[in-house]
JSON list of C-alpha atoms in Angstrom, two decimals:
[
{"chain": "A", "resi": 81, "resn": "UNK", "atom": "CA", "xyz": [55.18, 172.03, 303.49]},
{"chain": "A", "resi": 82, "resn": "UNK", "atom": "CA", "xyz": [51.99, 173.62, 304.42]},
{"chain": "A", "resi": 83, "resn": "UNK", "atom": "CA", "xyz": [49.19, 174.19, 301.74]},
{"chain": "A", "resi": 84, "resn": "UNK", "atom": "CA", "xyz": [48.27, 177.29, 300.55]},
{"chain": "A", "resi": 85, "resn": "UNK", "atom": "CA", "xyz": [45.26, 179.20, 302.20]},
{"chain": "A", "resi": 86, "resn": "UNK", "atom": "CA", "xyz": [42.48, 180.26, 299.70]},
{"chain": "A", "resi": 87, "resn": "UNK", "atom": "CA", "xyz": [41.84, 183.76, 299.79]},
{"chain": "A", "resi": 88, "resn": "UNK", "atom": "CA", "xyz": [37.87, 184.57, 301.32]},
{"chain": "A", "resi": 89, "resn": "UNK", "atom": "CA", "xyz": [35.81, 187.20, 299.74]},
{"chain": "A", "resi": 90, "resn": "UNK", "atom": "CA", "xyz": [32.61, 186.83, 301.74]},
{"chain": "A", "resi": 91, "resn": "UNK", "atom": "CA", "xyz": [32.78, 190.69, 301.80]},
{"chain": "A", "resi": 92, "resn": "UNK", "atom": "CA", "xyz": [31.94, 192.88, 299.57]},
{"chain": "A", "resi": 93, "resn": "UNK", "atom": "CA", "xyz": [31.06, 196.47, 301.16]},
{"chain": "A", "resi": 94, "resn": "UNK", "atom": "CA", "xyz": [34.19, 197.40, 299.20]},
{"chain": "A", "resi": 95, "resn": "UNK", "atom": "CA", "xyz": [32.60, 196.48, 295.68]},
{"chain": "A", "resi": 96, "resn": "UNK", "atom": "CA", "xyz": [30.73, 198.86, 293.21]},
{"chain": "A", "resi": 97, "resn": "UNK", "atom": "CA", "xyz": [27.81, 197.81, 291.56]},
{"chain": "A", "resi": 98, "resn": "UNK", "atom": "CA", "xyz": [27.59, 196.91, 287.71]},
{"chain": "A", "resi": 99, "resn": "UNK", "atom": "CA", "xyz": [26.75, 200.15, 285.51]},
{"chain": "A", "resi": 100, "resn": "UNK", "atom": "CA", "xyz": [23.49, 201.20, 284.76]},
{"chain": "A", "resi": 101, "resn": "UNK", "atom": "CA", "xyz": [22.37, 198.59, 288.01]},
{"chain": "A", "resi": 102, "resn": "UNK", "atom": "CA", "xyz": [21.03, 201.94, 289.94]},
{"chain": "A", "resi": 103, "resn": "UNK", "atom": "CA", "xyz": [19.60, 203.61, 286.97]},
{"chain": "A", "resi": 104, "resn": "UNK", "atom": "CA", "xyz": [17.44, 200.12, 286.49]},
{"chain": "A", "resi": 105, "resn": "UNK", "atom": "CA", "xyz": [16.51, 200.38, 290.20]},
{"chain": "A", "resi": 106, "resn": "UNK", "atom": "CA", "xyz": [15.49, 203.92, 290.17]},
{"chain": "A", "resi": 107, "resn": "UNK", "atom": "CA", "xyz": [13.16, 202.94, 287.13]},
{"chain": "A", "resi": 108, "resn": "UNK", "atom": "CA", "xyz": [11.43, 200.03, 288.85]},
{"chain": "A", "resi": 109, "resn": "UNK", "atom": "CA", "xyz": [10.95, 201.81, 291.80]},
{"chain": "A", "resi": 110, "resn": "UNK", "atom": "CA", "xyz": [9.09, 204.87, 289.82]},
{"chain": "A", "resi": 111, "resn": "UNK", "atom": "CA", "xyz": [7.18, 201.98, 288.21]},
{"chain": "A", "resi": 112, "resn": "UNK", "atom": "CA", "xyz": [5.51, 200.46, 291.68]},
{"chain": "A", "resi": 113, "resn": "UNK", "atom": "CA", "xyz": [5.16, 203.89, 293.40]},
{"chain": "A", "resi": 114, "resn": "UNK", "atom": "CA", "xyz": [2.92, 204.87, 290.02]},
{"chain": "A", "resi": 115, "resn": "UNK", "atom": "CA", "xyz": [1.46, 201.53, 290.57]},
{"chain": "A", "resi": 116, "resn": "UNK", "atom": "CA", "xyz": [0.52, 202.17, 294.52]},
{"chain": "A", "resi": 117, "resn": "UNK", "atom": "CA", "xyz": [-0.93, 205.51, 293.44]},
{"chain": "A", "resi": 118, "resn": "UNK", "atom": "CA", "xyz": [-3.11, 204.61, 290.99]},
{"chain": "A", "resi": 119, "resn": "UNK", "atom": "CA", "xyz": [-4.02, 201.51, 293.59]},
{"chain": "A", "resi": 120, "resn": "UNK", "atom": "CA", "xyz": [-5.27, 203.56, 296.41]},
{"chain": "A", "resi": 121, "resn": "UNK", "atom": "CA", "xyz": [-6.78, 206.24, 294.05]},
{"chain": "A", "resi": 122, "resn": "UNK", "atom": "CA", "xyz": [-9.23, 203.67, 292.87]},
{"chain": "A", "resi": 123, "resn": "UNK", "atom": "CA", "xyz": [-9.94, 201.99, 296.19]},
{"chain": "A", "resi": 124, "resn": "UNK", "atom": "CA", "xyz": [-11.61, 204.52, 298.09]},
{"chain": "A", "resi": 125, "resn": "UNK", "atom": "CA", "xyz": [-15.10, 205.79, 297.72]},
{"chain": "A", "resi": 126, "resn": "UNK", "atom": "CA", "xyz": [-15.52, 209.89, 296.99]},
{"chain": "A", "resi": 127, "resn": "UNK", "atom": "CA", "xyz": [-18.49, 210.32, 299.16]},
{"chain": "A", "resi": 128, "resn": "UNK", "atom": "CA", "xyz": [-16.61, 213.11, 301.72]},
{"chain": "A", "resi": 129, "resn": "UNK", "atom": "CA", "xyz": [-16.75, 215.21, 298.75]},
{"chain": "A", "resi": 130, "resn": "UNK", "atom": "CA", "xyz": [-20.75, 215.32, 299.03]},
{"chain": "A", "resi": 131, "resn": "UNK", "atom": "CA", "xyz": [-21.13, 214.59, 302.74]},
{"chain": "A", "resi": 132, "resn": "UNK", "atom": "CA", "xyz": [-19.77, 216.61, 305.34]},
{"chain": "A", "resi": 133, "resn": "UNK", "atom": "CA", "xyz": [-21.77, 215.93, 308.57]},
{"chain": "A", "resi": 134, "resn": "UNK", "atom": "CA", "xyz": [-24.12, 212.42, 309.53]},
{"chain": "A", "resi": 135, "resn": "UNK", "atom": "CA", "xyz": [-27.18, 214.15, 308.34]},
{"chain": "A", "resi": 136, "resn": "UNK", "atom": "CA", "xyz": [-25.82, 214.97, 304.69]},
{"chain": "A", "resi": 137, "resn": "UNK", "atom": "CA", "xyz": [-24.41, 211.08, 304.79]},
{"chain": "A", "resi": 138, "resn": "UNK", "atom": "CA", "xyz": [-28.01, 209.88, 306.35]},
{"chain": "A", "resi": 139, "resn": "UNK", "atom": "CA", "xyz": [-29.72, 212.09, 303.36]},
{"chain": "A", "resi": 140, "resn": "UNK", "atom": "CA", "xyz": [-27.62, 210.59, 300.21]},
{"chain": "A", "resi": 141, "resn": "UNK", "atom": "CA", "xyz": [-26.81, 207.29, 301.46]},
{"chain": "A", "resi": 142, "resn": "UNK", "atom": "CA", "xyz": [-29.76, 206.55, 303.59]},
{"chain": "A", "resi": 143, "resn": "UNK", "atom": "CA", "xyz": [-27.10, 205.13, 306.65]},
{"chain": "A", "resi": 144, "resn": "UNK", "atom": "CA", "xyz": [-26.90, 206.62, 310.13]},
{"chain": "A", "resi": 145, "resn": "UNK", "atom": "CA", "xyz": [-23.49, 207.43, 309.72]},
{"chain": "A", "resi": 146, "resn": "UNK", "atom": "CA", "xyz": [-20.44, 207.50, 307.92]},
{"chain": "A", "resi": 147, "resn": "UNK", "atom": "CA", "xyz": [-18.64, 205.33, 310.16]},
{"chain": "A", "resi": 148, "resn": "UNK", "atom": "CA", "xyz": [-20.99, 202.95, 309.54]},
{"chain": "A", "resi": 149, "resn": "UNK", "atom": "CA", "xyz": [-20.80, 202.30, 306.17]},
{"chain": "A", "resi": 150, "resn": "UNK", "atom": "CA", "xyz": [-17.38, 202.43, 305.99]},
{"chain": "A", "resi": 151, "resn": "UNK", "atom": "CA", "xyz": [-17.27, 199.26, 308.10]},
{"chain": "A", "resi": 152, "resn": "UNK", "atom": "CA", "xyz": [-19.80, 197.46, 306.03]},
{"chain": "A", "resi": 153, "resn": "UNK", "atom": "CA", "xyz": [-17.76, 198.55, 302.87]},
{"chain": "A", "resi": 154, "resn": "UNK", "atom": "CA", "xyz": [-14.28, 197.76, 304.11]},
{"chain": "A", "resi": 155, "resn": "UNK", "atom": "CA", "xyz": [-16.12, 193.92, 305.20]},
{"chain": "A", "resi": 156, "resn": "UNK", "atom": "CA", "xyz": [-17.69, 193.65, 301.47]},
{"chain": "A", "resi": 157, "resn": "UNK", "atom": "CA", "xyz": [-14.26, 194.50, 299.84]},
{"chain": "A", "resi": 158, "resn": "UNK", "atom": "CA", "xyz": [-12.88, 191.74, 302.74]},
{"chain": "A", "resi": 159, "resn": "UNK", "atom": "CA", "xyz": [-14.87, 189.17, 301.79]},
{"chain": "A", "resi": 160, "resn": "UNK", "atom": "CA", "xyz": [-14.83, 189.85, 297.62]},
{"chain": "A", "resi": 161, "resn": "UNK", "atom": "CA", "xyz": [-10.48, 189.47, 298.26]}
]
């Protein structure tokens, strides 16, 4: 006599989740995209706000340009990480 076959449930696209399992999702998720706003509100300096061409940068910040500082600031934040 030939022994029984166990039945395979490797599958399970036909499932439902558990209740409440999306609700719990949905909260976590509003908790890190909170989280990544406040992050890259803090990160950036405000200086556009005050300098609109290379002279008004030159004039408050005393560098040639904004593109310059921006690459010594984004290598000082490098190294401090």
């Amino acid at each position: 006599m030939a022994a029984a076959v166990p039945a395979v449930s490797d599958h399970d696209y036909d499932a439902r989740p558990p209740a409440g399992a999306m609700d719990a999702a949905l909260r976590r998720i509003e908790e890190l995209e909170a989280a990544v706003r406040r992050l890259s509100l803090v990160q950036q300096p405000q200086l556009r706000r005050f300098c609109v061409s290379d002279e008004d940068f030159r004039y408050y910040t005393r560098f040639p340009s904004e593109r310059i500082f921006y690459n010594l600031y984004t290598l000082q934040v490098v190294e401090v990480m």
